[in-house]
Amino acid sequence: MHSFLSSAFLGLALSLGAAAQNATCATSSTLTVSKTPSGCNYGNVTAAIAALPNDGQAKIIIIQPGVYNEQISITRNGKVTLRGVTNFVNDYSQNQVTISYNYGVDTSAGQDELTPVVHAKKSDTNGVAMYNINFINTFPQTKNYAALAADYYGASIAAYGCSFIGFQDTLLLNKGVQVISNSYIEGSIDFVWGFSTAFINQCKIATNTPGASISAQSRSTATTVGGYVFNDCYITYTSTYGSTLGLSYLARPYSNFSIAVYTNSYLDANINPAGWSVWQTNNPQTNGVTFAEYNNTGPGSLGQRASFGTKLDAAGAAKYSLASWIGDTSFIDMDQYNLPPSWTVPSTTSPSSSTITSVSSSTSTAVSSITVGGSLTSSTASASVPTSTAIHPASGSIPPAGAVLVSQNSTIAESFDSLSAALASLPSDGSAQTIFIYPGSYVEQFNVNRNGPVTVIGAQAADPGLTYTANKVVVQYARGLSVVAPIPAGHNDAETAVATTTSNQISFYNINFINTLNLDGAIASYVTLAGSTYGDKIAFYGCSFVGWQDTLLTGSTTGYQYYESCYIEGAIDFIWGYSAAYFKGSVIAAKRKSSAMTAQSRAGATSVGGYVFDQCLFTQATDYPTSLAGQVFLGRPYSAFAIVVIKNSYLDAVVNPSGWKIWSATDPRTSNISFVEFNNDGPGNWENNVAARQAFGFATLATEDDYPFTSFMKEGTAWIDLTHYASISTPTAANIDFSSYITMTTPPPGTTTTTATSPATPTVTTGTTDPVAGDFIVSKTPITGTVTYSTVMAAILALPNDKTTQTIFIYPGLYEEQLTLNRSGTTYFRGYSTSPTDYNSNQVTIQSAYGVNTQADESNSDSATLYSRDKQIQMYNINLWNVFGTTHDYASLGFAIGNNGYAAFYDCQIRGNQDTFDLNSGTYAFLYGTYIDGNIDFIWGAGSAYFLNSTIAPNADGSTITAMKRADTVTPGGAVFDQCSVVASPYTTVSDGSVFLGRPYNQFSQVAYVETYLSSIISPAGWEQWSTSSPQTSNVTYVEYNNYGPGAALGQRVNFSHEATNAEIVQFQLANFFAVPGTAWIDFSVVHVQPFVAGTSSPTSTSSTVASSTVVGTATPSSVSTTASPTTTTTTTLVVTSTTVTVSTPTTTSKVSTSTTSVASSTTTPVVVTTITPPASTVYTTEVTSTTIYVYSTPTPKTISEKTTSTITSTSTILPNTKGTTITVTSTITTTSYSTPKVATATTTLTLSPSSTITKISSTTATVKVTVTSYSTKTTTKSTTLTCIPTATPKARRGMDNAYLRRAAKPKAAAAAAAAPALQARALTTLPVSTVTATISSTKSITSTSKLATSTVTVTSVAYKTTETTITASAPSAATSTSTKYATVTVKSVLPSMTVTSTQTTSEKASTVTAKVMVTTTSTDVKKSSTTVTIVKTSTKKGAPVCTAK
């Protein structure tokens, strides 16, 4: 009882964890990750892990609900616990946290370990614990491609209630000891594999593809520790498995000593009677395996087992119990481990009825949902009711298994934030798909268009489709079209619809579709559609359609539609079109006198089409203020062959006595119409208005039902959900109230006090939150005694169209509308804000969701949330968001400006995707303290923009920040980023090196980045050509000046950009760049950062960031002393941390950017501590040098991946003239090694002086690669300059034609060195102020001929100038030879003497290969010292000639 209760309250404790988080983030033992981070929260898991100190202490990271798209790595000392917030801790079934990534590699590359979503590699024994998190690798199933969900390497690693989903090689239990409990594991081939000792308990293990094995474990010898035990598990299959069962195996041997044991488990019918499989037919590897079973049940437990399988008795099974198998269990959370899971296994041995709906190969990342032992059944109709094969949703509040989820702001785990996004995620095939929408109001237009059936369910408490009255899901949008002739070319009514269907077999349940524009008809002849239904077999159950004119268009001329228990409201012809549509038990609500409810059209007497209303209510909309009694008509003929039938319905007093009307006096269209009434009731029926009906003369009172349901639906009724059909009764009232969620977007003349529900009435206060006399005030709620407007657009329309200066003051709220502004005066927009200097605290958001197809003949500016053609606009503390989404080739702008106008933004947010911020020719924009995000060309145009102290946030891989153009080289135009920050958007995950500063919209493009922080997301190339076929780089001006950060290194920049001199950068100073308009229009009273001035340095603080150094202030004479102290240190990730050091003498401030280098585990680490007291003349510099040696072995036919890593880190700091100050400099050497071979055996010996030896085994020849990388340093006041630029191979560029594909690109390991034709060594020279990383890689392939592979040694540096030499040696080709290859690079640094030697000896038959790698660092003096990297490789091969250097 104790264990169950303690865990039952865990979900509540986790939910409260974030609220109780210690405000001192860095020192807290618990960190929090949230999709909407604030305060001490982190926006992604990677950031939280990076914030953990490597101090050996236990740390907890709580992850709030959401889908996090990232790869995470845990390597620190000390236990790390990741807890996903959930309401159900017993297992994975209600997890609300998903971490997903899309990455797969060819298994022949030996790079499986590059792909996992989570990688936990621990060299200590403290371990890792993970709770209630879904890890999903969304890489689609591809033959011979591995895509891991997790890679666990180390002792004491446990996962509770987690999901691991992928295809081949899903879960790598690599080395050490792991326990997986109450979790879900899904895959196709060898999807639980590795070398560790693992106990997998109470897990559901599902195969999603037939014909392969679940596990593949390996041990090198019979005495090697390792093996997998599956206890009390449910072994089954997913819905993608297929109908032919018995094609899967429990395990196959990854080596001859493989261990896999299944105890007390349920084995479903997918398991082959043989149970176990050989590795390969020609290589069975079964001689020493232990494949055993005990006490299993289910159809898969039966049959003749393979000869190398074993049946255990109780005594034999005892050695595979938890404690017996893994030994120490103290790291296990036994309370969590022992919780009962939510599922039960079938009790019989026949094939189970369980179905597990797997994650598909599409981009959807929804975690698998499980339904066990159940079946979906449709209602049994009576004999008089048409039959149906449609499946009725089982619940209105619980998503069906496998449904794609939608929730507001993606607050529900694994959900999309819009219906449009969910639809876009569906596979483009003929499969049936379901979307479940959680309660909320969604502002968007959407279109359903795919080959297969689609069902969309809105969440609510009642049985799906029973009634519209309790709907909780609203999809609304504000869009209209004037139909006053002439209608603009290329436009039509359908474009205004909120909901559109253009394919077949689509069903909707319990969703309200509302076009919020012109709901009261203030604009005449203005259509606003809620629905536009093209396609065949379209059905709506319990839905609502609300608009003004033309609310519901039944557009298909050949299609059939069905509306049951729906509500349809409008004014003029609000049910109209061409289709054959049957309305059952629905409410038809009018809100305009003298108008018709329907307008139907058929092309001819035999054409498909017509409307039948059966058991419907014809009435007045309840929110229409004036009585319409006797003033509304049932219909008028849209063509001369119109059919409208009303039967078994209630016609209340709203219906005109004539019932029907002609199209018009000059064009009646009545020659062949069929307007029919039968068996209706109410004051508006035929029987109560006989004379008037007969006087109309074109309608008929039928004596029997000539339009029965089954006859009218000529394609049959099997596609219709008839669950409630027989029980429907005619509605008696229009029971609906939309006021709680409709924001009426009507542009009324003058004032308005239209009410909404939130926020509360603003309280008028003093200070920056107050409007002033004469302001036009916008408020979501009325303010007593004050004229207000309920929408921003209403206030804009009320402004005088003259040259006066006007102000619109906006109270807090979310205003869902699109704005256009066209005045000749100046307009100020002031958002209510209690923190006017922080855009994160803005309380006013104007939001739209509109995109424009960039490939169509449309203007991108039309998609802008605000399109200004005003002479001058000034915005304060306002967010402009376009949440249309990331549909390919669609622009979704936050802001656009035209008409030669000026725009200024102060502490605002502008969010969009492609083309976020648009500057048309002749326009000027000034942005201060403002946030802008987007992806493709998201700051673009022919105008001029100056960004000061602003945040530029790309939100997708492959983003290009700018795309500017000018008429020629002297025309004003372009963009300047002054003292800005370029960082990844906190709302998404952006890969390092994936973003470009800009590309040229034409050959005169002009952009400057000045004193700006460039994060690691910036590509080393920096800039990009327009496209491969049209680079447009001939006359561009792309300059950088005094930038800093990981992305600021200039060494690999493209040749059409350069670092500006002081003289060159002057033209980009604010006054010069805005020479034409001047700067008088800028409000400098709210600008608190001085724009840059060429030749001066903006930073003034004497506080500096010093990497990995300890400063000790003591009064001692200038001296240098070194103490060597061998210490055992465990290091899993080389992280350059920062310590702030305040220097009292304000002489020099250096800002040094570094990057984090992930290295694997650890060994004994000698630490050399050097104490330096600088002389008076010393210059303040910080230098970090890191050397990494990698050795890979790749045999044939099966790949071995074997990796050995050595890291040398030396950090030295010399302060300015500070008498008596002593600095302690620490140099660390770290050696790491890990191996994940699948087939061959190999030995590698790496010897590190003074004492460290690691041994592995291999037989191969090698390729050696050395890389030296130097990052940029920004120095102010007295700068230490880097004076040289290295050479580098230019990166292949891609243009607009590949911009979308680029976003999906994932980093791959650079393993191409093995194919290099010759050995090259490049010696690159740098100055002391640099960060140097040297990487030596050796890739070895075992081939059948065992010839020495061609080797390559490359040393590259991202510094400033490069001196390069190349030594080439040809590969051997004859019988006997001995060859020695040398490659030496000297890099200046401040390092003590040390040597790293790596010796590898391998043998295969008569051949011997010996490789030595030596790294020698020598120190000459404090200021100018050198590091020498020497590679010596000696090969002796029987019968080979001597290799001669060229």
mmCIF file of C-alpha atoms in Angstrom, residues 692-946:
data_model
loop_
_atom_site.group_PDB
_atom_site.id
_atom_site.type_symbol
_atom_site.label_atom_id
_atom_site.label_comp_id
_atom_site.label_asym_id
_atom_site.label_seq_id
_atom_site.Cartn_x
_atom_site.Cartn_y
_atom_site.Cartn_z
ATOM 1 C CA ALA A 692 -50.025 32.481 -49.591
ATOM 2 C CA ARG A 693 -48.294 29.232 -50.606
ATOM 3 C CA GLN A 694 -50.679 28.703 -53.494
ATOM 4 C CA ALA A 695 -50.263 32.316 -54.563
ATOM 5 C CA PHE A 696 -46.505 31.784 -54.917
ATOM 6 C CA GLY A 697 -47.352 29.058 -57.424
ATOM 7 C CA PHE A 698 -44.019 27.248 -57.745
ATOM 8 C CA ALA A 699 -43.998 25.058 -54.614
ATOM 9 C CA THR A 700 -45.740 21.748 -53.887
ATOM 10 C CA LEU A 701 -47.354 20.199 -50.808
ATOM 11 C CA ALA A 702 -46.638 16.474 -51.132
ATOM 12 C CA THR A 703 -49.012 13.800 -49.865
ATOM 13 C CA GLU A 704 -46.261 11.253 -49.336
ATOM 14 C CA ASP A 705 -42.509 11.235 -48.924
ATOM 15 C CA ASP A 706 -41.134 11.322 -52.447
ATOM 16 C CA TYR A 707 -37.573 11.897 -51.239
ATOM 17 C CA PRO A 708 -36.798 9.130 -48.743
ATOM 18 C CA PHE A 709 -33.281 9.062 -47.357
ATOM 19 C CA THR A 710 -32.110 5.898 -49.123
ATOM 20 C CA SER A 711 -33.488 7.047 -52.487
ATOM 21 C CA PHE A 712 -32.022 10.535 -52.273
ATOM 22 C CA MET A 713 -28.547 9.282 -51.323
ATOM 23 C CA LYS A 714 -27.997 7.462 -54.590
ATOM 24 C CA GLU A 715 -24.454 6.387 -53.671
ATOM 25 C CA GLY A 716 -25.783 4.531 -50.620
ATOM 26 C CA THR A 717 -25.530 5.271 -46.915
ATOM 27 C CA ALA A 718 -22.731 2.933 -45.812
ATOM 28 C CA TRP A 719 -20.373 5.902 -45.355
ATOM 29 C CA ILE A 720 -22.744 7.696 -42.944
ATOM 30 C CA ASP A 721 -22.580 7.198 -39.172
ATOM 31 C CA LEU A 722 -26.178 6.235 -38.353
ATOM 32 C CA THR A 723 -25.647 5.683 -34.628
ATOM 33 C CA HIS A 724 -28.221 8.340 -33.642
ATOM 34 C CA TYR A 725 -30.285 8.411 -36.847
ATOM 35 C CA ALA A 726 -33.290 6.445 -35.589
ATOM 36 C CA SER A 727 -33.468 8.263 -32.235
ATOM 37 C CA ILE A 728 -33.428 11.819 -33.570
ATOM 38 C CA SER A 729 -36.364 14.081 -32.769
ATOM 39 C CA THR A 730 -37.106 17.452 -34.295
ATOM 40 C CA PRO A 731 -35.389 20.282 -32.378
ATOM 41 C CA THR A 732 -37.745 22.680 -30.609
ATOM 42 C CA ALA A 733 -35.354 25.581 -29.970
ATOM 43 C CA ALA A 734 -32.024 26.961 -31.109
ATOM 44 C CA ASN A 735 -30.160 26.146 -27.905
ATOM 45 C CA ILE A 736 -26.856 27.841 -28.558
ATOM 46 C CA ASP A 737 -24.924 30.826 -27.253
ATOM 47 C CA PHE A 738 -21.774 31.855 -29.110
ATOM 48 C CA SER A 739 -21.151 35.058 -27.160
ATOM 49 C CA SER A 740 -18.647 33.411 -24.838
ATOM 50 C CA TYR A 741 -16.149 32.777 -27.571
ATOM 51 C CA ILE A 742 -16.938 34.951 -30.583
ATOM 52 C CA THR A 743 -14.830 38.061 -30.964
ATOM 53 C CA MET A 744 -16.867 39.999 -33.506
ATOM 54 C CA THR A 745 -14.520 41.390 -36.096
ATOM 55 C CA THR A 746 -16.900 43.907 -37.598
ATOM 56 C CA PRO A 747 -15.480 47.286 -38.564
ATOM 57 C CA PRO A 748 -18.339 49.539 -37.408
ATOM 58 C CA PRO A 749 -18.467 53.243 -38.099
ATOM 59 C CA GLY A 750 -17.878 55.209 -34.927
ATOM 60 C CA THR A 751 -17.713 53.608 -31.533
ATOM 61 C CA THR A 752 -18.620 50.206 -30.220
ATOM 62 C CA THR A 753 -18.959 48.548 -26.858
ATOM 63 C CA THR A 754 -19.192 44.954 -28.028
ATOM 64 C CA THR A 755 -18.444 42.769 -25.047
ATOM 65 C CA ALA A 756 -16.175 39.768 -24.638
ATOM 66 C CA THR A 757 -15.364 37.629 -21.628
ATOM 67 C CA SER A 758 -11.756 38.454 -20.824
ATOM 68 C CA PRO A 759 -9.739 40.142 -19.562
ATOM 69 C CA ALA A 760 -11.398 41.977 -16.717
ATOM 70 C CA THR A 761 -12.330 45.624 -17.161
ATOM 71 C CA PRO A 762 -9.065 47.639 -17.205
ATOM 72 C CA THR A 763 -8.476 49.816 -14.217
ATOM 73 C CA VAL A 764 -7.407 53.320 -15.177
ATOM 74 C CA THR A 765 -4.140 54.083 -13.387
ATOM 75 C CA THR A 766 -1.383 56.625 -13.625
ATOM 76 C CA GLY A 767 1.949 56.157 -15.329
ATOM 77 C CA THR A 768 2.875 54.333 -18.535
ATOM 78 C CA THR A 769 -0.261 52.192 -18.390
ATOM 79 C CA ASP A 770 -2.642 55.106 -18.878
ATOM 80 C CA PRO A 771 -4.159 56.374 -22.104
ATOM 81 C CA VAL A 772 -4.176 60.136 -22.493
ATOM 82 C CA ALA A 773 -6.890 62.466 -23.607
ATOM 83 C CA GLY A 774 -7.658 62.039 -27.267
ATOM 84 C CA ASP A 775 -6.456 58.441 -27.509
ATOM 85 C CA PHE A 776 -8.604 55.930 -29.337
ATOM 86 C CA ILE A 777 -8.961 53.207 -26.711
ATOM 87 C CA VAL A 778 -9.220 49.486 -27.474
ATOM 88 C CA SER A 779 -10.463 47.171 -24.750
ATOM 89 C CA LYS A 780 -11.741 43.627 -24.656
ATOM 90 C CA THR A 781 -14.394 44.790 -22.213
ATOM 91 C CA PRO A 782 -16.287 48.078 -21.914
ATOM 92 C CA ILE A 783 -15.058 50.757 -19.514
ATOM 93 C CA THR A 784 -17.773 52.753 -17.829
ATOM 94 C CA GLY A 785 -17.857 56.332 -19.047
ATOM 95 C CA THR A 786 -15.211 55.739 -21.715
ATOM 96 C CA VAL A 787 -15.605 55.275 -25.451
ATOM 97 C CA THR A 788 -13.857 52.032 -26.404
ATOM 98 C CA TYR A 789 -13.456 49.790 -29.407
ATOM 99 C CA SER A 790 -13.580 46.036 -29.069
ATOM 100 C CA THR A 791 -11.071 45.446 -31.877
ATOM 101 C CA VAL A 792 -7.976 47.250 -33.066
ATOM 102 C CA MET A 793 -9.350 47.378 -36.598
ATOM 103 C CA ALA A 794 -12.440 49.169 -35.355
ATOM 104 C CA ALA A 795 -10.239 51.833 -33.783
ATOM 105 C CA ILE A 796 -8.190 52.161 -36.977
ATOM 106 C CA LEU A 797 -11.345 52.704 -39.024
ATOM 107 C CA ALA A 798 -12.396 55.393 -36.611
ATOM 108 C CA LEU A 799 -9.195 57.427 -37.119
ATOM 109 C CA PRO A 800 -9.480 60.563 -39.227
ATOM 110 C CA ASN A 801 -7.925 60.047 -42.639
ATOM 111 C CA ASP A 802 -5.776 63.157 -42.579
ATOM 112 C CA LYS A 803 -2.242 64.239 -41.713
ATOM 113 C CA THR A 804 -2.863 64.565 -37.974
ATOM 114 C CA THR A 805 -1.010 62.502 -35.382
ATOM 115 C CA GLN A 806 -3.265 60.013 -33.618
ATOM 116 C CA THR A 807 -2.757 57.425 -30.891
ATOM 117 C CA ILE A 808 -4.457 54.082 -30.361
ATOM 118 C CA PHE A 809 -4.079 52.782 -26.808
ATOM 119 C CA ILE A 810 -4.694 49.051 -26.391
ATOM 120 C CA TYR A 811 -5.565 47.372 -23.104
ATOM 121 C CA PRO A 812 -4.310 43.813 -22.393
ATOM 122 C CA GLY A 813 -5.642 40.918 -24.388
ATOM 123 C CA LEU A 814 -5.263 38.670 -27.395
ATOM 124 C CA TYR A 815 -6.769 40.401 -30.433
ATOM 125 C CA GLU A 816 -7.300 37.870 -33.199
ATOM 126 C CA GLU A 817 -7.483 39.949 -36.355
ATOM 127 C CA GLN A 818 -5.614 41.133 -39.433
ATOM 128 C CA LEU A 819 -4.925 44.839 -39.649
ATOM 129 C CA THR A 820 -4.380 47.235 -42.522
ATOM 130 C CA LEU A 821 -3.503 50.890 -42.023
ATOM 131 C CA ASN A 822 -3.508 53.569 -44.703
ATOM 132 C CA ARG A 823 -3.283 57.144 -43.451
ATOM 133 C CA SER A 824 -1.279 60.182 -44.416
ATOM 134 C CA GLY A 825 -0.576 61.143 -40.796
ATOM 135 C CA THR A 826 1.448 59.561 -37.988
ATOM 136 C CA THR A 827 -0.200 56.805 -35.952
ATOM 137 C CA TYR A 828 1.040 55.687 -32.534
ATOM 138 C CA PHE A 829 0.083 52.275 -31.150
ATOM 139 C CA ARG A 830 0.728 51.901 -27.452
ATOM 140 C CA GLY A 831 0.244 48.560 -25.748
ATOM 141 C CA TYR A 832 -0.606 48.502 -22.072
ATOM 142 C CA SER A 833 2.505 47.284 -20.262
ATOM 143 C CA THR A 834 3.706 47.278 -16.693
ATOM 144 C CA SER A 835 7.260 46.519 -17.925
ATOM 145 C CA PRO A 836 7.710 48.744 -20.973
ATOM 146 C CA THR A 837 11.417 47.932 -21.407
ATOM 147 C CA ASP A 838 10.932 44.152 -21.703
ATOM 148 C CA TYR A 839 9.185 42.624 -24.699
ATOM 149 C CA ASN A 840 8.801 39.366 -22.768
ATOM 150 C CA SER A 841 6.335 41.147 -20.488
ATOM 151 C CA ASN A 842 4.120 42.548 -23.227
ATOM 152 C CA GLN A 843 0.423 42.188 -22.438
ATOM 153 C CA VAL A 844 -1.047 43.040 -25.848
ATOM 154 C CA THR A 845 -0.911 40.556 -28.717
ATOM 155 C CA ILE A 846 -2.454 41.012 -32.149
ATOM 156 C CA GLN A 847 -2.571 37.639 -33.830
ATOM 157 C CA SER A 848 -3.624 36.265 -37.186
ATOM 158 C CA ALA A 849 -3.182 32.967 -38.988
ATOM 159 C CA TYR A 850 -2.982 33.730 -42.668
ATOM 160 C CA GLY A 851 -0.507 32.550 -45.286
ATOM 161 C CA VAL A 852 0.021 33.405 -48.939
ATOM 162 C CA ASN A 853 1.273 30.933 -51.522
ATOM 163 C CA THR A 854 4.591 32.356 -52.708
ATOM 164 C CA GLN A 855 4.278 30.411 -55.949
ATOM 165 C CA ALA A 856 0.932 31.975 -56.813
ATOM 166 C CA ASP A 857 0.110 35.410 -58.187
ATOM 167 C CA GLU A 858 -0.457 36.924 -54.760
ATOM 168 C CA SER A 859 1.235 39.570 -52.667
ATOM 169 C CA ASN A 860 3.114 38.262 -49.643
ATOM 170 C CA SER A 861 2.225 41.491 -47.835
ATOM 171 C CA ASP A 862 -1.422 40.434 -47.824
ATOM 172 C CA SER A 863 -0.611 37.764 -45.243
ATOM 173 C CA ALA A 864 0.764 40.267 -42.699
ATOM 174 C CA THR A 865 -0.861 40.562 -39.308
ATOM 175 C CA LEU A 866 -0.294 44.301 -39.756
ATOM 176 C CA TYR A 867 0.194 45.810 -43.206
ATOM 177 C CA SER A 868 0.995 49.508 -42.863
ATOM 178 C CA ARG A 869 0.751 51.976 -45.728
ATOM 179 C CA ASP A 870 0.715 54.820 -43.239
ATOM 180 C CA LYS A 871 3.168 57.682 -43.615
ATOM 181 C CA GLN A 872 4.557 56.946 -40.187
ATOM 182 C CA ILE A 873 3.737 54.316 -37.579
ATOM 183 C CA GLN A 874 5.182 53.997 -34.064
ATOM 184 C CA MET A 875 4.535 50.866 -31.985
ATOM 185 C CA TYR A 876 5.270 50.329 -28.294
ATOM 186 C CA ASN A 877 5.002 47.048 -26.354
ATOM 187 C CA ILE A 878 2.826 45.213 -28.853
ATOM 188 C CA ASN A 879 3.213 41.666 -30.176
ATOM 189 C CA LEU A 880 2.391 41.050 -33.836
ATOM 190 C CA TRP A 881 2.087 37.294 -34.357
ATOM 191 C CA ASN A 882 1.198 35.296 -37.437
ATOM 192 C CA VAL A 883 0.555 31.713 -36.361
ATOM 193 C CA PHE A 884 -0.308 30.333 -39.808
ATOM 194 C CA GLY A 885 2.391 27.685 -39.519
ATOM 195 C CA THR A 886 5.262 26.389 -41.619
ATOM 196 C CA THR A 887 3.524 25.187 -44.769
ATOM 197 C CA HIS A 888 6.069 24.931 -47.583
ATOM 198 C CA ASP A 889 6.138 27.897 -49.981
ATOM 199 C CA TYR A 890 3.718 29.940 -47.887
ATOM 200 C CA ALA A 891 4.618 33.365 -46.554
ATOM 201 C CA SER A 892 3.163 34.276 -43.164
ATOM 202 C CA LEU A 893 4.169 37.806 -42.230
ATOM 203 C CA GLY A 894 3.993 39.530 -38.900
ATOM 204 C CA PHE A 895 4.501 42.989 -40.389
ATOM 205 C CA ALA A 896 4.736 44.620 -43.804
ATOM 206 C CA ILE A 897 5.260 48.259 -44.714
ATOM 207 C CA GLY A 898 4.753 50.020 -48.024
ATOM 208 C CA ASN A 899 3.907 53.391 -49.560
ATOM 209 C CA ASN A 900 7.340 54.895 -48.685
ATOM 210 C CA GLY A 901 6.349 54.869 -45.029
ATOM 211 C CA TYR A 902 8.378 54.875 -41.832
ATOM 212 C CA ALA A 903 7.888 52.414 -38.968
ATOM 213 C CA ALA A 904 9.441 52.257 -35.506
ATOM 214 C CA PHE A 905 9.103 49.480 -32.951
ATOM 215 C CA TYR A 906 10.081 49.728 -29.314
ATOM 216 C CA ASP A 907 10.128 46.572 -27.145
ATOM 217 C CA CYS A 908 7.758 44.693 -29.447
ATOM 218 C CA GLN A 909 7.566 41.123 -30.716
ATOM 219 C CA ILE A 910 7.120 40.229 -34.372
ATOM 220 C CA ARG A 911 6.637 36.532 -35.079
ATOM 221 C CA GLY A 912 5.986 34.661 -38.279
ATOM 222 C CA ASN A 913 7.688 32.072 -40.425
ATOM 223 C CA GLN A 914 8.706 32.660 -44.018
ATOM 224 C CA ASP A 915 9.049 36.405 -44.815
ATOM 225 C CA THR A 916 8.118 37.589 -41.294
ATOM 226 C CA PHE A 917 9.188 41.244 -41.748
ATOM 227 C CA ASP A 918 8.643 42.877 -45.153
ATOM 228 C CA LEU A 919 10.106 46.242 -46.197
ATOM 229 C CA ASN A 920 8.869 47.433 -49.561
ATOM 230 C CA SER A 921 10.913 49.845 -51.666
ATOM 231 C CA GLY A 922 11.390 53.326 -50.203
ATOM 232 C CA THR A 923 10.405 52.354 -46.665
ATOM 233 C CA TYR A 924 12.411 52.762 -43.445
ATOM 234 C CA ALA A 925 12.116 50.829 -40.192
ATOM 235 C CA PHE A 926 13.833 51.323 -36.853
ATOM 236 C CA LEU A 927 13.564 48.557 -34.253
ATOM 237 C CA TYR A 928 14.847 48.820 -30.706
ATOM 238 C CA GLY A 929 14.705 46.130 -28.020
ATOM 239 C CA THR A 930 12.434 44.081 -30.260
ATOM 240 C CA TYR A 931 12.133 40.338 -30.854
ATOM 241 C CA ILE A 932 11.751 38.962 -34.390
ATOM 242 C CA ASP A 933 11.523 35.314 -35.365
ATOM 243 C CA GLY A 934 10.983 33.388 -38.559
ATOM 244 C CA ASN A 935 12.773 31.065 -40.928
ATOM 245 C CA ILE A 936 13.164 31.564 -44.681
ATOM 246 C CA ASP A 937 14.259 35.136 -45.582
ATOM 247 C CA PHE A 938 12.357 36.414 -42.581
ATOM 248 C CA ILE A 939 13.708 39.974 -42.845
ATOM 249 C CA TRP A 940 13.476 40.958 -46.467
ATOM 250 C CA GLY A 941 12.619 43.524 -49.093
ATOM 251 C CA ALA A 942 13.927 46.633 -50.832
ATOM 252 C CA GLY A 943 13.581 49.048 -47.894
ATOM 253 C CA SER A 944 16.007 50.010 -45.128
ATOM 254 C CA ALA A 945 15.922 48.593 -41.576
ATOM 255 C CA TYR A 946 18.086 49.358 -38.551
#
